Amino acid sequence: MHISRRLSLAWSCRLLPLFLACLFAGWDLTAAPATVASLGPGVNLGNALEAPRGANWGIQLEPGYFSIIKKGGFHHVRLPVRWSDYAAAQAPYRIEPDFLQKVDGLLDEAQRVGLKVVLNVHHYEGMDQDPTNHVDRWVAIWRQLAEHCQKRPSSLFFELLNEPHARLTEDAWNHFFPRALAAVRQTNPTRIVVVGPGNWNNIGALSKLKLPESDRNLLVTVHYYLPFPFTHQGAEWVKDSDRWMGRKWTGSDEEMQALRKDLEGVASWAKEHGRPIYVGEFGSYQKADAESRSRWTAAVARECERRGFDWAYWEFGAGFGVYDREARQWREPLMKALFP
């Protein structure tokens, strides 16, 4: 037998059990389009570098966290960074070298332990509130980051902007984001870039997202926090959220039907447009009861996986956290929900 046919047969024999396992588990292997490099399961390092300059939102990132995350079973981390607080206000909008070096250290540690990273621009309030006067600065930030990171391996993904909203409407977002993408492509022509729809990366805004057809190294992100009164009950930053206290999520037929309908709509869009999907945030706040949180988390993760979506839980060790930093141990109910 020709060696290439012999190798092909060998791989077929190895992959057949995996295919059958996916089939019997109920995974829809046709739901996702041909994908860019997969991220696998991930977790957000929230409430750290996304905090305003000089503020403490409860987390100081420790290098050892990356090893803990890797051993926990995650394949990647999403690193939200408030770059706008560390770039000059005037052209050429230079990023502070000391801060850039700090982020470099985290990227190095993630790479050392074998974690992929989604590096994003988070909480750039100027872009959301006054995009016309901030777009040049935002593009300059990405031009610098792209040049600085161009020699890093393909395990580093760039995410252009977290949750565009307010005056950065869906139409404005479609108009402006290609400029940042072009700045990245000058030095990183094939790096995977993550981009999502407007209206807070809402699944309902996917139909309005307009991507350049010629760029197939794009990963489309959406965020999922539905039903919002359950996932954000008691959240201090959400007005009147205390009135939602006590909401439960039981996994009833009605609740599961709503969840599947939401994600099936995303899958249909992905199939129509030939784009892979990344659920870059999903999670429930700590004031919901533990059993409901675990049921909802497991349901979202499994429904994402059945459709071939990569996901990243929000977040590692703060109010939504899957890790108890004081006890230095995983919160087992949430971990079992993510990795049954």
Short mmCIF file of C-alpha atoms in Angstrom, two decimals:
data_model
loop_
_atom_site.label_atom_id
_atom_site.label_comp_id
_atom_site.label_asym_id
_atom_site.label_seq_id
_atom_site.Cartn_x
_atom_site.Cartn_y
_atom_site.Cartn_z
CA MET A 1 0.00 0.00 0.00
CA HIS A 2 1.26 3.50 -0.83
CA ILE A 3 2.62 5.22 2.29
CA SER A 4 0.21 8.18 2.03
CA ARG A 5 -2.78 5.83 1.89
CA ARG A 6 -1.35 3.83 4.80
CA LEU A 7 -1.06 7.01 6.90
CA SER A 8 -4.54 8.13 5.88
CA LEU A 9 -5.99 4.79 6.98
CA ALA A 10 -4.13 4.98 10.28
CA TRP A 11 -5.51 8.44 11.04
CA SER A 12 -9.01 7.32 10.04
CA CYS A 13 -8.81 4.49 12.54
CA ARG A 14 -7.69 6.90 15.25
CA LEU A 15 -10.36 9.51 14.52
CA LEU A 16 -13.31 7.13 14.13
CA PRO A 17 -13.78 6.58 17.90
CA LEU A 18 -13.69 10.36 18.45
CA PHE A 19 -16.26 10.88 15.71
CA LEU A 20 -18.56 8.22 17.17
CA ALA A 21 -18.17 9.66 20.66
CA CYS A 22 -19.18 13.11 19.41
CA LEU A 23 -22.09 11.61 17.48
CA PHE A 24 -23.48 9.66 20.42
CA ALA A 25 -22.99 12.68 22.70
CA GLY A 26 -25.37 14.62 20.50
CA TRP A 27 -22.84 17.04 19.02
CA ASP A 28 -23.84 18.55 15.71
CA LEU A 29 -20.64 18.21 13.69
CA THR A 30 -22.12 20.18 10.77
CA ALA A 31 -23.20 23.22 12.80
CA ALA A 32 -19.91 25.10 12.75
CA PRO A 33 -18.30 26.31 9.52
CA ALA A 34 -14.70 25.59 8.61
CA THR A 35 -12.92 27.28 11.47
CA VAL A 36 -9.76 29.18 12.15
CA ALA A 37 -7.46 27.71 14.78
CA SER A 38 -9.53 26.66 17.77
CA LEU A 39 -9.16 28.28 21.18
CA GLY A 40 -10.84 25.53 23.16
CA PRO A 41 -12.30 26.24 26.63
CA GLY A 42 -11.06 29.40 28.32
CA VAL A 43 -11.48 31.78 31.23
CA ASN A 44 -11.40 35.56 31.44
CA LEU A 45 -8.84 37.28 33.66
CA GLY A 46 -11.36 39.95 34.53
CA ASN A 47 -11.30 42.73 37.15
CA ALA A 48 -7.53 43.13 36.85
CA LEU A 49 -5.95 45.09 33.99
CA GLU A 50 -9.37 46.31 32.84
CA ALA A 51 -9.75 48.41 35.99
CA PRO A 52 -9.15 52.17 35.72
CA ARG A 53 -5.62 53.32 36.30
CA GLY A 54 -4.87 53.39 40.02
CA ALA A 55 -8.06 51.51 40.93
CA ASN A 56 -8.20 48.11 42.55
CA TRP A 57 -11.08 45.90 41.44
CA GLY A 58 -9.98 43.07 43.67
CA ILE A 59 -7.47 41.14 41.58
CA GLN A 60 -3.75 41.47 41.11
CA LEU A 61 -2.64 38.98 38.48
CA GLU A 62 -0.02 36.56 39.75
CA PRO A 63 2.19 34.62 37.32
CA GLY A 64 1.27 31.40 39.13
CA TYR A 65 -2.36 31.77 38.08
CA PHE A 66 -1.51 30.70 34.54
CA SER A 67 -0.21 27.33 35.67
CA ILE A 68 -3.28 26.85 37.87
CA ILE A 69 -5.55 27.67 34.94
CA LYS A 70 -3.72 25.28 32.62
CA LYS A 71 -3.84 22.44 35.15
CA GLY A 72 -7.53 23.16 35.67
CA GLY A 73 -8.23 22.12 32.10
CA PHE A 74 -8.50 25.45 30.31
CA HIS A 75 -6.79 25.93 26.94
CA HIS A 76 -6.75 29.72 26.81
CA VAL A 77 -7.22 32.92 28.77
CA ARG A 78 -8.88 36.11 27.63
CA LEU A 79 -6.94 39.12 28.91
CA PRO A 80 -9.01 42.33 29.14
CA VAL A 81 -6.80 45.44 29.24
CA ARG A 82 -7.75 49.11 29.59
CA TRP A 83 -5.06 50.29 27.17
CA SER A 84 -6.64 53.73 26.88
CA ASP A 85 -5.44 54.57 30.40
CA TYR A 86 -1.83 53.88 29.43
CA ALA A 87 -1.53 55.61 26.06
CA ALA A 88 -0.70 59.28 25.52
CA ALA A 89 -3.59 61.61 24.80
CA GLN A 90 -1.83 63.23 21.84
CA ALA A 91 -0.44 61.74 18.63
CA PRO A 92 1.36 59.42 18.19
CA TYR A 93 -0.50 58.11 21.29
CA ARG A 94 2.50 56.18 22.60
CA ILE A 95 1.77 53.30 24.98
CA GLU A 96 3.76 53.56 28.20
CA PRO A 97 6.74 51.16 27.95
CA ASP A 98 6.53 50.05 31.58
CA PHE A 99 2.91 49.00 31.20
CA LEU A 100 3.63 47.27 27.91
CA GLN A 101 6.42 45.37 29.64
CA LYS A 102 4.01 44.32 32.38
CA VAL A 103 1.61 42.84 29.84
CA ASP A 104 4.55 41.19 28.07
CA GLY A 105 5.37 39.33 31.25
CA LEU A 106 1.86 37.91 31.43
CA LEU A 107 1.94 36.88 27.77
CA ASP A 108 5.30 35.20 28.33
CA GLU A 109 3.98 33.25 31.30
CA ALA A 110 0.89 32.12 29.40
CA GLN A 111 3.06 30.98 26.53
CA ARG A 112 5.41 29.18 28.92
CA VAL A 113 2.64 27.01 30.37
CA GLY A 114 0.97 26.42 27.00
CA LEU A 115 -2.07 28.68 27.18
CA LYS A 116 -3.38 30.60 24.20
CA VAL A 117 -4.30 34.24 24.87
CA VAL A 118 -6.99 36.56 23.55
CA LEU A 119 -5.63 40.07 24.15
CA ASN A 120 -8.21 42.81 23.86
CA VAL A 121 -8.91 46.50 24.26
CA HIS A 122 -11.37 46.73 27.14
CA HIS A 123 -13.37 49.64 28.54
CA TYR A 124 -12.20 52.25 26.04
CA GLU A 125 -14.98 54.63 27.07
CA GLY A 126 -13.88 57.32 24.62
CA MET A 127 -14.56 55.01 21.68
CA ASP A 128 -18.00 54.17 23.01
CA GLN A 129 -19.00 57.74 23.80
CA ASP A 130 -17.18 59.77 21.14
CA PRO A 131 -15.85 57.43 18.47
CA THR A 132 -15.17 60.08 15.83
CA ASN A 133 -12.69 61.87 18.08
CA HIS A 134 -11.08 58.71 19.46
CA VAL A 135 -10.79 56.43 16.46
CA ASP A 136 -7.31 57.69 15.48
CA ARG A 137 -6.04 57.00 18.99
CA TRP A 138 -7.65 53.54 19.09
CA VAL A 139 -6.14 52.65 15.70
CA ALA A 140 -2.74 53.92 16.86
CA ILE A 141 -2.94 51.74 19.96
CA TRP A 142 -3.58 48.70 17.79
CA ARG A 143 -0.82 49.64 15.36
CA GLN A 144 1.63 49.72 18.26
CA LEU A 145 0.39 46.47 19.80
CA ALA A 146 0.50 44.69 16.45
CA GLU A 147 4.05 45.85 15.73
CA HIS A 148 5.18 44.99 19.24
CA CYS A 149 3.67 41.48 19.17
CA GLN A 150 4.25 40.54 15.53
CA LYS A 151 6.93 37.96 16.40
CA ARG A 152 4.81 36.22 19.01
CA PRO A 153 3.38 32.81 18.06
CA SER A 154 -0.04 32.30 16.51
CA SER A 155 -1.35 31.27 19.95
CA LEU A 156 -1.85 35.01 20.61
CA PHE A 157 -5.16 36.32 19.27
CA PHE A 158 -6.09 40.02 19.04
CA GLU A 159 -9.59 41.26 19.96
CA LEU A 160 -10.21 44.75 18.60
CA LEU A 161 -12.68 46.11 21.16
CA ASN A 162 -14.82 44.72 23.93
CA GLU A 163 -18.59 45.32 23.73
CA PRO A 164 -18.96 48.39 21.47
CA HIS A 165 -22.08 50.31 22.51
CA ALA A 166 -23.61 53.75 23.19
CA ARG A 167 -22.61 56.21 20.43
CA LEU A 168 -20.52 53.48 18.84
CA THR A 169 -23.66 52.14 17.18
CA GLU A 170 -23.77 49.08 14.95
CA ASP A 171 -23.40 51.28 11.85
CA ALA A 172 -20.57 53.30 13.38
CA TRP A 173 -18.84 50.10 14.45
CA ASN A 174 -19.02 48.68 10.92
CA HIS A 175 -17.54 51.94 9.67
CA PHE A 176 -14.68 52.20 12.17
CA PHE A 177 -13.44 48.70 13.00
CA PRO A 178 -11.94 48.02 9.53
CA ARG A 179 -9.43 50.81 10.24
CA ALA A 180 -8.08 49.03 13.30
CA LEU A 181 -8.11 45.73 11.46
CA ALA A 182 -6.09 47.27 8.62
CA ALA A 183 -3.55 48.59 11.13
CA VAL A 184 -3.13 45.08 12.54
CA ARG A 185 -2.85 43.50 9.10
CA GLN A 186 0.10 45.75 8.18
CA THR A 187 2.35 43.69 10.46
CA ASN A 188 0.22 40.61 11.26
CA PRO A 189 -1.36 39.55 7.96
CA THR A 190 -2.50 36.11 9.16
CA ARG A 191 -2.93 36.49 12.92
CA ILE A 192 -6.41 35.62 14.13
CA VAL A 193 -8.37 38.74 15.03
CA VAL A 194 -11.50 38.58 17.16
CA VAL A 195 -14.36 40.93 16.28
CA GLY A 196 -17.97 40.95 17.40
CA PRO A 197 -21.19 42.81 16.76
CA GLY A 198 -22.23 46.09 18.32
CA ASN A 199 -24.73 46.56 21.14
CA TRP A 200 -22.42 44.99 23.76
CA ASN A 201 -21.50 42.02 21.51
CA ASN A 202 -25.12 41.02 21.76
CA ILE A 203 -26.28 37.96 19.81
CA GLY A 204 -29.20 40.00 18.51
CA ALA A 205 -26.82 42.39 16.74
CA LEU A 206 -25.04 39.70 14.71
CA SER A 207 -27.25 40.31 11.68
CA LYS A 208 -25.93 43.88 11.47
CA LEU A 209 -22.23 42.95 11.59
CA LYS A 210 -20.46 43.46 8.25
CA LEU A 211 -17.14 41.65 7.91
CA PRO A 212 -14.63 41.94 5.07
CA GLU A 213 -15.21 38.82 2.95
CA SER A 214 -11.55 38.60 1.94
CA ASP A 215 -10.27 38.25 5.53
CA ARG A 216 -10.87 34.69 6.68
CA ASN A 217 -8.61 34.93 9.73
CA LEU A 218 -11.42 36.41 11.80
CA LEU A 219 -13.10 34.86 14.81
CA VAL A 220 -16.55 36.27 15.61
CA THR A 221 -17.31 36.82 19.27
CA VAL A 222 -20.61 37.19 21.11
CA HIS A 223 -21.35 37.49 24.82
CA TYR A 224 -24.14 35.58 26.56
CA TYR A 225 -25.73 36.57 29.87
CA LEU A 226 -29.36 35.59 29.34
CA PRO A 227 -31.64 35.66 31.21
CA PHE A 228 -30.03 38.87 32.47
CA PRO A 229 -32.17 39.18 35.65
CA PHE A 230 -30.82 35.78 36.69
CA THR A 231 -27.14 36.23 35.77
CA HIS A 232 -26.90 39.77 37.16
CA GLN A 233 -29.13 39.65 40.21
CA GLY A 234 -27.69 41.83 42.95
CA ALA A 235 -24.90 43.19 40.73
CA GLU A 236 -23.88 46.50 42.28
CA TRP A 237 -23.18 48.18 38.92
CA VAL A 238 -26.63 47.36 37.48
CA LYS A 239 -29.42 49.73 38.51
CA ASP A 240 -32.20 48.15 40.59
CA SER A 241 -30.69 44.67 40.27
CA ASP A 242 -31.59 43.91 43.89
CA ARG A 243 -35.19 43.45 42.80
CA TRP A 244 -34.08 40.32 40.92
CA MET A 245 -32.64 38.66 44.02
CA GLY A 246 -33.78 35.08 44.46
CA ARG A 247 -34.13 34.33 40.74
CA LYS A 248 -33.39 30.68 40.03
CA TRP A 249 -32.51 28.76 36.90
CA THR A 250 -33.81 25.20 37.07
CA GLY A 251 -33.03 23.96 33.56
CA SER A 252 -36.73 23.51 32.81
CA ASP A 253 -37.92 22.63 29.31
CA GLU A 254 -38.93 26.25 28.79
CA GLU A 255 -35.56 27.60 29.97
CA MET A 256 -33.61 25.12 27.86
CA GLN A 257 -35.75 25.89 24.83
CA ALA A 258 -34.98 29.61 25.17
CA LEU A 259 -31.25 28.92 25.56
CA ARG A 260 -31.14 26.63 22.54
CA LYS A 261 -33.11 29.08 20.44
CA ASP A 262 -30.63 31.85 21.27
CA LEU A 263 -27.57 29.79 20.38
CA GLU A 264 -29.16 28.16 17.36
CA GLY A 265 -29.72 31.63 15.96
CA VAL A 266 -25.99 32.27 16.34
CA ALA A 267 -25.17 28.93 14.69
CA SER A 268 -27.45 29.71 11.76
CA TRP A 269 -25.73 33.05 11.22
CA ALA A 270 -22.31 31.37 11.44
CA LYS A 271 -23.26 28.75 8.89
CA GLU A 272 -24.74 31.32 6.50
CA HIS A 273 -21.63 33.52 6.64
CA GLY A 274 -19.02 30.79 6.99
CA ARG A 275 -17.59 32.22 10.21
CA PRO A 276 -16.46 30.51 13.44
CA ILE A 277 -17.98 31.62 16.75
CA TYR A 278 -16.37 32.43 20.08
CA VAL A 279 -18.60 33.01 23.12
CA GLY A 280 -16.05 35.27 24.74
CA GLU A 281 -18.03 35.89 27.92
CA PHE A 282 -20.72 34.04 29.83
CA GLY A 283 -21.22 33.75 33.55
CA SER A 284 -23.48 34.47 36.52
CA TYR A 285 -22.85 36.73 39.48
CA GLN A 286 -22.09 35.26 42.90
CA LYS A 287 -25.35 36.44 44.47
CA ALA A 288 -27.36 33.85 42.56
CA ASP A 289 -27.75 30.51 44.35
CA ALA A 290 -24.94 28.03 43.71
CA GLU A 291 -27.10 25.25 42.27
CA SER A 292 -28.75 27.53 39.73
CA ARG A 293 -25.38 28.98 38.72
CA SER A 294 -23.95 25.52 38.12
CA ARG A 295 -26.97 24.34 36.12
CA TRP A 296 -26.96 27.44 33.92
CA THR A 297 -23.19 27.35 33.40
CA ALA A 298 -23.23 23.68 32.41
CA ALA A 299 -26.14 24.23 30.03
CA VAL A 300 -24.48 27.14 28.24
CA ALA A 301 -21.13 25.37 27.94
CA ARG A 302 -22.65 22.15 26.57
CA GLU A 303 -24.90 23.95 24.08
CA CYS A 304 -21.90 25.96 22.86
CA GLU A 305 -19.83 22.82 22.44
CA ARG A 306 -22.59 21.04 20.53
CA ARG A 307 -22.50 23.85 18.00
CA GLY A 308 -18.73 23.96 17.74
CA PHE A 309 -18.36 27.31 19.55
CA ASP A 310 -15.24 28.11 21.55
CA TRP A 311 -16.02 29.68 24.92
CA ALA A 312 -14.45 31.66 27.78
CA TYR A 313 -16.12 31.77 31.18
CA TRP A 314 -16.42 35.17 32.89
CA GLU A 315 -14.36 35.07 35.02
CA PHE A 316 -11.44 33.67 36.99
CA GLY A 317 -11.42 34.96 40.56
CA ALA A 318 -13.77 37.87 41.32
CA GLY A 319 -17.55 38.22 41.62
CA PHE A 320 -18.32 35.64 38.94
CA GLY A 321 -15.20 33.66 39.74
CA VAL A 322 -14.64 29.97 39.21
CA TYR A 323 -11.56 30.13 41.46
CA ASP A 324 -11.47 31.04 45.16
CA ARG A 325 -8.29 33.11 45.47
CA GLU A 326 -8.37 33.23 49.27
CA ALA A 327 -8.75 29.47 49.66
CA ARG A 328 -6.53 28.93 46.60
CA GLN A 329 -8.81 26.30 45.16
CA TRP A 330 -11.37 25.89 42.40
CA ARG A 331 -15.04 26.28 43.19
CA GLU A 332 -15.91 22.69 42.43
CA PRO A 333 -19.60 23.08 41.48
CA LEU A 334 -18.68 25.61 38.77
CA MET A 335 -15.67 23.62 37.62
CA LYS A 336 -17.77 20.47 37.30
CA ALA A 337 -20.27 22.50 35.31
CA LEU A 338 -17.55 23.63 32.90
CA PHE A 339 -15.73 20.26 32.81
CA PRO A 340 -18.19 17.47 33.61
#
